[in-house]
């Protein structure tokens, strides 16, 4: 249905929007911020940035984006979420605020600020299935981890080393991809390139 370059939106309500726009442009996608339902209509795929999931959810309601994004997800729009974005893609959120909202879509239960009980931020080696080139130097900032996934979701990565070794930190469910870490902050473009490829494949399949 769509011709020309792939347009990937970045949900621009709160969080590290600029870093994702930059990483997507480097990964050869046309990247643009999305704040309004009309802007959502113009994108082929969407990135939900890291930031504060409670705030992103609240603003999504205020800006009239919660239901439109849920509908696009149900209709097969490719979405990638990092950290707070991972929380927004989870069907179930533990340790959320009472008014915590998520778009859902991935059959997974995430725990907010899961590592944060010991330490607010840390870096660790993470090997991501489906992405070649060796382990990521992954940055976690008040990150969630995934406690369990349902049958529709595939675990792509666990922390390789340290006290959190074995914790699930990357998941894919068909057109939806989520990482608990922030590749947009480290200049390693492999996750964004992988997502852009997923989005191009989804568009060709339409
Ligand atoms: N770096 C992040 O995106 C942190 C996520 C944040 N702790 C939340 O619950 O939304």
Coordinates of N, CA and C and ligand atoms in Angstrom, one line a residue:
X1 N 0.8 -1.2 0.0 CA 0.0 0.0 0.0 C 0.9 1.2 0.0
X2 N 2.0 1.2 0.7 CA 2.8 2.4 0.8 C 4.0 2.3 -0.2
X3 N 4.3 3.4 -0.8 CA 5.5 3.4 -1.7 C 6.5 4.4 -1.1
X4 N 7.8 4.3 -1.6 CA 8.8 5.2 -1.2 C 9.4 4.8 0.1
X5 N 10.1 5.7 0.8 CA 10.9 5.4 2.0 C 10.0 5.0 3.1
X6 N 10.6 4.2 4.0 CA 9.9 3.8 5.2 C 9.9 5.0 6.2
X7 N 8.7 5.4 6.7 CA 8.6 6.5 7.7 C 8.4 5.8 9.1
X8 N 9.3 6.1 10.0 CA 9.2 5.6 11.3 C 9.0 6.8 12.3
X9 N 7.9 6.8 13.0 CA 7.6 7.8 14.0 C 8.3 7.5 15.3
X10 N 8.6 8.5 16.1 CA 9.0 8.3 17.5 C 8.0 9.0 18.3
X11 N 7.4 8.3 19.2 CA 6.4 8.9 20.1 C 7.0 10.0 21.0
X12 N 6.6 11.2 20.8 CA 7.3 12.4 21.3 C 6.6 13.1 22.4
X13 N 6.1 12.3 23.4 CA 5.4 12.9 24.5 C 6.3 13.2 25.7
X14 N 7.3 12.3 25.8 CA 8.3 12.4 26.9 C 9.4 11.4 26.7
X15 N 10.6 11.7 27.1 CA 11.7 10.7 27.0 C 12.7 11.1 26.0
X16 N 13.6 10.1 25.7 CA 14.8 10.4 24.8 C 14.4 10.3 23.4
X17 N 13.5 11.2 22.9 CA 13.0 11.2 21.6 C 14.1 11.5 20.6
X18 N 14.9 12.5 20.9 CA 15.9 13.0 19.9 C 16.9 11.9 19.6
X19 N 17.3 11.1 20.6 CA 18.3 10.1 20.4 C 17.8 9.0 19.5
X20 N 16.5 8.7 19.6 CA 15.9 7.7 18.7 C 15.7 8.2 17.3
X21 N 15.3 9.5 17.2 CA 15.2 10.1 15.8 C 16.6 10.0 15.1
X22 N 17.6 10.3 15.9 CA 19.0 10.3 15.3 C 19.4 8.9 14.9
X23 N 19.1 7.9 15.8 CA 19.5 6.5 15.5 C 18.8 6.0 14.3
X24 N 17.5 6.3 14.2 CA 16.7 5.9 13.0 C 17.2 6.5 11.7
X25 N 17.5 7.7 11.8 CA 18.0 8.4 10.6 C 19.3 7.7 10.2
X26 N 20.2 7.4 11.1 CA 21.4 6.7 10.9 C 21.2 5.3 10.3
X27 N 20.0 4.7 10.7 CA 19.7 3.4 10.2 C 18.9 3.5 8.9
X28 N 18.9 4.6 8.2 CA 18.3 4.8 6.9 C 16.8 4.7 6.9
X29 N 16.2 5.2 7.9 CA 14.7 5.4 7.9 C 14.4 6.9 7.9
X30 N 13.3 7.3 7.4 CA 12.8 8.6 7.6 C 12.2 8.7 8.9
X31 N 12.7 9.5 9.8 CA 12.2 9.5 11.2 C 11.5 10.8 11.5
X32 N 10.4 10.7 12.2 CA 9.7 12.0 12.6 C 9.0 11.8 13.9
X33 N 8.9 12.9 14.7 CA 8.2 12.8 15.9 C 6.7 12.7 15.8
X34 N 6.0 11.9 16.7 CA 4.6 11.8 16.6 C 4.0 12.3 18.0
X35 N 3.2 13.3 17.9 CA 2.5 13.8 19.1 C 1.0 13.8 19.0
X36 N 0.5 13.7 17.7 CA -0.9 13.8 17.5 C -1.4 12.6 16.7
X37 N -2.7 12.3 16.8 CA -3.3 11.2 16.0 C -3.0 11.3 14.5
X38 N -3.1 12.6 14.0 CA -2.9 12.8 12.6 C -1.5 12.4 12.2
X39 N -0.6 12.7 13.1 CA 0.8 12.3 12.8 C 1.0 10.8 12.8
X40 N 0.3 10.2 13.7 CA 0.4 8.7 13.8 C 0.0 8.1 12.5
X41 N -1.1 8.7 11.9 CA -1.6 8.2 10.6 C -0.6 8.2 9.5
X42 N 0.5 9.0 9.6 CA 1.4 9.2 8.5 C 2.6 8.2 8.6
X43 N 2.7 7.5 9.7 CA 3.9 6.6 9.8 C 3.7 5.2 9.6
X44 N 4.7 4.5 9.1 CA 4.6 3.0 8.9 C 4.9 2.2 10.1
X45 N 5.7 2.8 11.0 CA 6.2 2.1 12.2 C 6.4 3.1 13.3
X46 N 6.6 2.7 14.5 CA 6.7 3.6 15.7 C 7.7 3.1 16.7
X47 N 8.5 4.1 17.2 CA 9.4 3.8 18.3 C 8.8 4.5 19.6
X48 N 8.8 3.8 20.7 CA 8.4 4.4 22.0 C 9.7 4.5 22.8
X49 N 10.1 5.7 23.1 CA 11.4 6.0 23.7 C 11.5 5.5 25.2
X50 N 12.7 5.6 25.7 CA 12.9 5.5 27.1 C 12.5 6.8 27.8
X51 N 12.2 6.7 29.1 CA 11.7 7.9 29.8 C 11.0 7.5 31.0
X52 N 9.7 7.9 31.2 CA 8.9 7.6 32.3 C 7.6 7.0 31.8
X53 N 7.4 5.7 32.1 CA 6.2 5.1 31.4 C 4.9 5.7 32.0
X54 N 4.9 6.0 33.3 CA 3.6 6.6 33.9 C 3.3 7.9 33.1
X55 N 4.3 8.7 32.9 CA 4.1 10.0 32.3 C 3.7 9.8 30.8
X56 N 4.4 8.9 30.1 CA 4.1 8.6 28.7 C 2.6 8.2 28.6
X57 N 2.2 7.3 29.5 CA 0.9 6.7 29.5 C -0.2 7.8 29.7
X58 N 0.1 8.7 30.7 CA -0.8 9.8 31.0 C -0.9 10.7 29.8
X59 N 0.2 11.1 29.3 CA 0.2 12.0 28.1 C -0.5 11.4 26.9
X60 N -0.3 10.1 26.7 CA -0.9 9.4 25.6 C -2.5 9.5 25.7
X61 N -3.0 9.4 26.9 CA -4.4 9.6 27.1 C -4.8 11.1 26.8
X62 N -4.0 12.0 27.3 CA -4.4 13.4 27.1 C -4.3 13.8 25.7
X63 N -3.3 13.3 24.9 CA -3.1 13.7 23.5 C -4.0 12.8 22.6
X64 N -4.9 12.0 23.2 CA -5.8 11.2 22.3 C -5.1 10.1 21.5
X65 N -3.9 9.6 22.1 CA -3.2 8.6 21.3 C -3.3 7.2 21.8
X66 N -3.8 7.0 23.0 CA -3.8 5.7 23.6 C -4.6 4.7 22.8
X67 N -5.8 5.0 22.4 CA -6.6 4.0 21.7 C -6.1 3.9 20.2
X68 N -5.8 5.1 19.6 CA -5.3 4.9 18.2 C -4.0 4.1 18.1
X69 N -3.1 4.2 19.1 CA -1.9 3.4 19.0 C -2.2 1.9 19.3
X70 N -3.1 1.7 20.2 CA -3.6 0.3 20.5 C -4.1 -0.3 19.2
X71 N -4.9 0.5 18.5 CA -5.5 0.0 17.3 C -4.5 -0.3 16.2
X72 N -3.5 0.6 16.0 CA -2.5 0.4 15.0 C -1.7 -0.9 15.4
X73 N -1.4 -1.1 16.7 CA -0.7 -2.3 17.1 C -1.5 -3.5 16.7
X74 N -2.8 -3.5 17.0 CA -3.6 -4.6 16.7 C -3.7 -4.9 15.2
X75 N -3.6 -3.8 14.4 CA -3.6 -3.9 12.9 C -2.2 -4.3 12.3
X76 N -1.2 -4.5 13.2 CA 0.1 -5.0 12.7 C 1.2 -3.9 12.5
X77 N 1.0 -2.7 13.0 CA 2.1 -1.7 12.9 C 3.3 -2.2 13.7
X78 N 4.5 -2.2 13.1 CA 5.7 -2.5 13.8 C 6.0 -1.4 14.9
X79 N 6.3 -1.9 16.1 CA 6.7 -1.0 17.1 C 7.9 -1.5 17.9
X80 N 8.8 -0.6 18.2 CA 9.9 -0.9 19.0 C 9.9 0.0 20.3
X81 N 10.1 -0.6 21.4 CA 10.1 0.2 22.7 C 11.3 -0.1 23.5
X82 N 12.0 1.0 23.9 CA 13.2 0.8 24.8 C 12.8 1.3 26.2
X83 N 13.1 0.4 27.2 CA 13.0 0.7 28.6 C 11.5 1.2 28.9
X84 N 11.2 2.4 29.1 CA 9.8 2.8 29.4 C 9.0 2.3 28.2
X85 N 9.5 2.3 27.0 CA 8.8 1.9 25.8 C 8.5 0.4 25.9
X86 N 9.4 -0.4 26.5 CA 9.2 -1.8 26.7 C 8.0 -2.0 27.7
X87 N 7.9 -1.1 28.7 CA 6.8 -1.2 29.7 C 5.5 -0.9 29.0
X88 N 5.5 0.1 28.0 CA 4.3 0.5 27.3 C 3.8 -0.6 26.4
X89 N 4.7 -1.6 26.0 CA 4.3 -2.6 25.1 C 3.9 -3.9 25.9
X90 N 4.0 -3.9 27.2 CA 3.7 -5.1 28.0 C 2.2 -5.2 28.2
X91 N 1.7 -6.5 28.1 CA 0.3 -6.7 28.5 C 0.1 -6.6 30.0
X92 N 1.1 -6.9 30.8 CA 1.0 -6.7 32.2 C 2.2 -6.1 32.9
X93 N 1.9 -5.1 33.8 CA 3.0 -4.3 34.4 C 2.9 -4.5 35.9
X94 N 4.0 -4.9 36.5 CA 4.1 -5.0 38.0 C 4.8 -3.8 38.5
X95 N 4.5 -3.4 39.7 CA 5.0 -2.3 40.4 C 4.7 -1.0 39.6
X96 N 3.6 -1.0 38.9 CA 3.2 0.3 38.2 C 2.5 1.2 39.2
X97 N 2.3 2.4 38.8 CA 1.5 3.4 39.6 C 0.0 2.9 39.4
X98 N -0.8 3.4 40.4 CA -2.2 3.0 40.3 C -2.9 3.4 38.9
X99 N -2.4 4.5 38.3 CA -3.0 4.9 37.0 C -2.1 4.5 35.8
X100 N -1.2 3.5 36.0 CA -0.3 3.1 35.0 C -1.1 2.6 33.8
X101 N -0.7 3.1 32.6 CA -1.4 2.7 31.3 C -0.3 2.0 30.5
X102 N -0.7 1.0 29.7 CA 0.2 0.5 28.7 C -0.6 0.3 27.4
X103 N 0.1 0.3 26.3 CA -0.6 0.0 25.0 C -0.8 -1.5 24.9
X104 N 0.2 -2.2 25.5 CA 0.1 -3.7 25.4 C 0.5 -4.2 24.0
X105 N 0.3 -5.5 23.8 CA 0.6 -6.1 22.5 C 1.6 -7.2 22.7
X106 N 2.5 -7.1 23.6 CA 3.4 -8.3 23.8 C 3.0 -9.0 25.1
X107 N 2.8 -10.3 24.9 CA 2.4 -11.2 26.0 C 3.6 -11.3 27.0
X108 N 3.7 -10.3 27.8 CA 4.8 -10.4 28.8 C 4.4 -9.6 30.0
X109 N 5.0 -10.0 31.1 CA 4.8 -9.3 32.4 C 6.1 -8.7 32.7
X110 N 6.1 -7.3 32.8 CA 7.4 -6.6 33.1 C 7.3 -6.1 34.5
X111 N 8.4 -6.0 35.2 CA 8.4 -5.3 36.5 C 9.2 -4.0 36.4
X112 N 8.5 -2.9 36.7 CA 9.1 -1.6 36.6 C 10.2 -1.5 37.6
X113 N 11.3 -0.7 37.3 CA 12.4 -0.4 38.2 C 12.9 -1.6 38.8
X114 N 13.0 -2.7 38.1 CA 13.3 -4.0 38.7 C 14.7 -4.1 39.2
X115 N 15.7 -3.5 38.4 CA 17.1 -3.6 38.9 C 17.3 -2.5 39.9
X116 N 16.4 -1.5 39.9 CA 16.6 -0.2 40.6 C 16.6 -0.4 42.1
X117 N 16.1 -1.6 42.5 CA 16.1 -1.8 44.0 C 17.5 -2.0 44.5
X118 N 18.4 -2.5 43.7 CA 19.8 -2.6 44.1 C 20.6 -1.4 43.6
X119 N 20.3 -1.0 42.4 CA 21.2 0.0 41.8 C 20.4 0.7 40.6
X120 N 20.5 2.0 40.6 CA 19.7 2.8 39.6 C 20.1 2.5 38.2
X121 N 21.4 2.5 37.9 CA 21.8 2.3 36.5 C 23.0 1.5 36.5
X122 N 23.2 0.7 35.4 CA 24.4 -0.1 35.3 C 24.5 -0.5 33.9
X123 N 25.7 -1.1 33.5 CA 25.9 -1.5 32.2 C 26.3 -3.0 32.2
X124 N 25.9 -3.7 31.2 CA 26.2 -5.2 31.2 C 26.3 -5.7 29.8
X125 N 26.9 -6.8 29.6 CA 27.0 -7.5 28.3 C 25.7 -8.2 28.0
X126 N 25.2 -8.0 26.8 CA 23.9 -8.6 26.5 C 24.0 -9.2 25.0
X127 N 23.8 -10.5 24.9 CA 23.7 -11.1 23.5 C 22.3 -11.1 23.1
X128 N 22.0 -10.6 21.9 CA 20.6 -10.5 21.4 C 20.5 -11.5 20.3
X129 N 19.6 -12.5 20.4 CA 19.3 -13.4 19.3 C 18.8 -12.7 18.2
X130 N 19.0 -13.1 17.0 CA 18.5 -12.5 15.7 C 19.4 -11.4 15.3
X131 N 20.3 -10.9 16.2 CA 21.2 -9.7 15.9 C 22.6 -10.2 16.0
X132 N 23.3 -10.1 14.8 CA 24.7 -10.6 14.8 C 25.7 -9.6 15.3
X133 N 26.9 -10.0 15.5 CA 28.0 -9.0 15.8 C 28.4 -9.0 17.2
X134 N 28.0 -10.0 18.0 CA 28.5 -10.1 19.4 C 27.6 -9.3 20.4
X135 N 28.0 -9.5 21.6 CA 27.2 -8.9 22.7 C 27.1 -7.4 22.6
X136 N 26.0 -6.8 23.1 CA 25.8 -5.4 23.2 C 26.4 -4.9 24.5
X137 N 27.0 -3.7 24.5 CA 27.3 -3.1 25.7 C 26.0 -2.3 26.1
X138 N 25.2 -2.9 27.0 CA 23.9 -2.4 27.2 C 23.8 -1.5 28.4
X139 N 23.1 -0.4 28.3 CA 23.0 0.6 29.4 C 21.5 0.5 29.9
X140 N 21.5 0.2 31.2 CA 20.2 0.1 31.9 C 20.0 1.3 32.9
X141 N 18.9 2.0 32.8 CA 18.6 3.1 33.7 C 17.2 3.0 34.3
X142 N 17.2 2.7 35.6 CA 15.9 2.4 36.2 C 15.1 1.5 35.4
X143 N 15.7 0.4 34.9 CA 15.1 -0.4 33.8 C 14.1 -1.4 34.4
X144 N 13.2 -1.8 33.6 CA 12.3 -3.0 33.9 C 13.1 -4.3 33.5
X145 N 12.7 -5.4 34.1 CA 13.0 -6.7 33.5 C 11.7 -7.4 33.2
X146 N 11.8 -8.5 32.4 CA 10.6 -9.3 32.0 C 10.6 -10.5 32.9
X147 N 9.5 -10.6 33.7 CA 9.4 -11.7 34.6 C 8.9 -13.0 33.9
X148 N 8.0 -12.8 32.9 CA 7.6 -14.0 32.2 C 7.0 -13.6 30.8
X149 N 7.1 -14.5 29.9 CA 6.5 -14.2 28.6 C 5.4 -15.3 28.3
X150 N 4.4 -14.9 27.5 CA 3.4 -15.9 27.1 C 3.9 -16.6 25.8
X151 N 3.0 -17.5 25.3 CA 3.4 -18.4 24.2 C 3.7 -17.6 22.9
X152 N 3.1 -16.4 22.8 CA 3.3 -15.6 21.5 C 4.6 -14.9 21.5
X153 N 5.3 -14.8 22.6 CA 6.5 -13.9 22.7 C 7.7 -14.7 22.7
X154 N 8.8 -14.2 22.1 CA 10.1 -14.9 22.0 C 11.1 -14.1 22.8
X155 N 11.8 -14.8 23.7 CA 12.9 -14.1 24.5 C 14.1 -14.0 23.5
X156 N 14.6 -12.7 23.4 CA 15.7 -12.5 22.5 C 17.0 -12.3 23.3
X157 N 16.9 -11.9 24.6 CA 18.1 -11.6 25.3 C 17.9 -11.7 26.8
X158 N 19.0 -12.2 27.5 CA 19.1 -12.1 28.9 C 20.4 -11.5 29.3
X159 N 20.5 -10.9 30.5 CA 21.7 -10.3 30.9 C 22.8 -11.4 31.0
X160 N 23.9 -11.2 30.4 CA 25.0 -12.2 30.4 C 25.7 -12.5 31.7
X161 N 25.9 -11.4 32.5 CA 26.8 -11.5 33.6 C 26.4 -10.6 34.8
X162 N 27.0 -10.8 35.9 CA 26.8 -9.9 37.0 C 25.6 -10.4 37.8
X163 N 25.1 -9.6 38.8 CA 24.1 -10.0 39.8 C 22.7 -10.3 39.1
X164 N 22.5 -9.6 38.0 CA 21.2 -9.8 37.3 C 21.3 -10.8 36.2
X165 N 22.4 -11.6 36.1 CA 22.6 -12.6 35.0 C 21.3 -13.4 34.9
X166 N 20.9 -13.6 33.7 CA 19.8 -14.5 33.4 C 18.4 -13.8 33.3
X167 N 18.4 -12.5 33.7 CA 17.1 -11.8 33.6 C 16.8 -11.4 32.1
X168 N 15.5 -11.6 31.8 CA 15.1 -11.3 30.4 C 15.1 -9.8 30.1
X169 N 15.8 -9.4 29.0 CA 15.8 -7.9 28.8 C 15.6 -7.6 27.3
X170 N 15.2 -8.6 26.5 CA 14.7 -8.2 25.1 C 13.8 -9.3 24.7
X171 N 12.7 -8.9 24.0 CA 11.6 -9.8 23.6 C 11.0 -9.3 22.3
X172 N 10.6 -10.3 21.5 CA 9.9 -9.9 20.3 C 8.6 -10.7 20.2
X173 N 7.6 -10.1 19.7 CA 6.3 -10.8 19.4 C 5.9 -10.3 18.0
X174 N 6.1 -11.1 17.0 CA 5.8 -10.7 15.6 C 6.4 -9.4 15.3
X175 N 5.5 -8.4 15.1 CA 6.0 -7.0 14.6 C 6.4 -6.1 15.8
X176 N 6.4 -6.7 17.0 CA 6.7 -5.8 18.2 C 8.0 -6.3 18.8
X177 N 8.9 -5.3 19.1 CA 10.2 -5.5 19.7 C 10.4 -4.6 20.9
X178 N 11.0 -5.2 21.9 CA 11.2 -4.4 23.1 C 12.6 -4.8 23.8
X179 N 13.3 -3.7 24.3 CA 14.5 -3.9 25.0 C 14.4 -3.1 26.3
X180 N 15.0 -3.7 27.4 CA 15.0 -3.0 28.7 C 16.1 -2.0 28.7
X181 N 17.1 -2.2 27.8 CA 18.2 -1.3 27.7 C 18.0 -0.2 26.6
X182 N 19.0 0.7 26.5 CA 18.9 1.9 25.6 C 19.9 1.9 24.5
X183 N 19.7 1.1 23.4 CA 20.8 1.2 22.3 C 20.9 2.6 21.7
X184 N 19.9 3.4 21.9 CA 19.9 4.8 21.3 C 20.9 5.7 22.0
X185 N 21.4 5.2 23.2 CA 22.3 6.0 24.0 C 23.8 5.6 23.7
X186 N 24.0 4.5 23.0 CA 25.4 4.1 22.9 C 26.0 4.1 21.5
X187 N 25.2 4.5 20.5 CA 25.7 4.6 19.2 C 25.8 3.3 18.5
X188 N 25.4 2.2 19.1 CA 25.3 0.9 18.5 C 24.0 0.8 17.8
X189 N 24.0 0.8 16.5 CA 22.8 1.0 15.7 C 22.1 -0.4 15.4
X190 N 22.6 -1.5 15.9 CA 22.1 -2.8 15.4 C 20.7 -3.0 15.7
X191 N 20.2 -2.6 16.9 CA 18.8 -2.8 17.2 C 17.9 -2.0 16.3
X192 N 18.3 -0.7 16.1 CA 17.5 0.1 15.2 C 17.5 -0.4 13.8
X193 N 18.6 -0.9 13.3 CA 18.7 -1.5 12.0 C 17.8 -2.7 11.9
X194 N 17.9 -3.5 12.9 CA 17.0 -4.7 12.9 C 15.5 -4.3 12.9
X195 N 15.2 -3.3 13.7 CA 13.8 -2.9 13.7 C 13.4 -2.3 12.3
X196 N 14.2 -1.5 11.7 CA 13.9 -1.0 10.4 C 13.7 -2.1 9.4
X197 N 14.5 -3.2 9.5 CA 14.4 -4.3 8.6 C 13.0 -5.0 8.9
X198 N 12.7 -5.2 10.2 CA 11.4 -5.8 10.5 C 10.3 -5.0 9.9
X199 N 10.4 -3.6 10.0 CA 9.3 -2.8 9.5 C 9.2 -2.8 8.0
X200 N 10.4 -2.9 7.3 CA 10.3 -3.0 5.8 C 9.7 -4.3 5.4
X201 N 10.1 -5.4 6.1 CA 9.5 -6.7 5.8 C 8.0 -6.7 6.0
X202 N 7.5 -6.1 7.1 CA 6.1 -6.0 7.4 C 5.4 -5.3 6.3
X203 N 6.0 -4.2 5.8 CA 5.4 -3.4 4.7 C 5.3 -4.2 3.4
X204 N 6.3 -4.9 3.1 CA 6.3 -5.7 1.9 C 5.2 -6.8 2.0
X205 N 5.0 -7.3 3.2 CA 4.0 -8.4 3.3 C 2.6 -7.9 3.2
X206 N 2.4 -6.6 3.3 CA 1.0 -6.0 3.3 C 0.3 -6.3 2.0
Ligands
LIG1 N1 15.1 4.6 31.4 C1 13.8 4.4 31.4 O1 13.1 4.4 30.4 C2 13.2 4.1 32.8 C3 11.8 3.6 32.8 C4 11.1 4.1 34.1 N2 11.7 3.6 35.3 C5 9.6 3.7 34.0 O2 9.1 3.1 34.8 O3 9.0 4.1 33.1

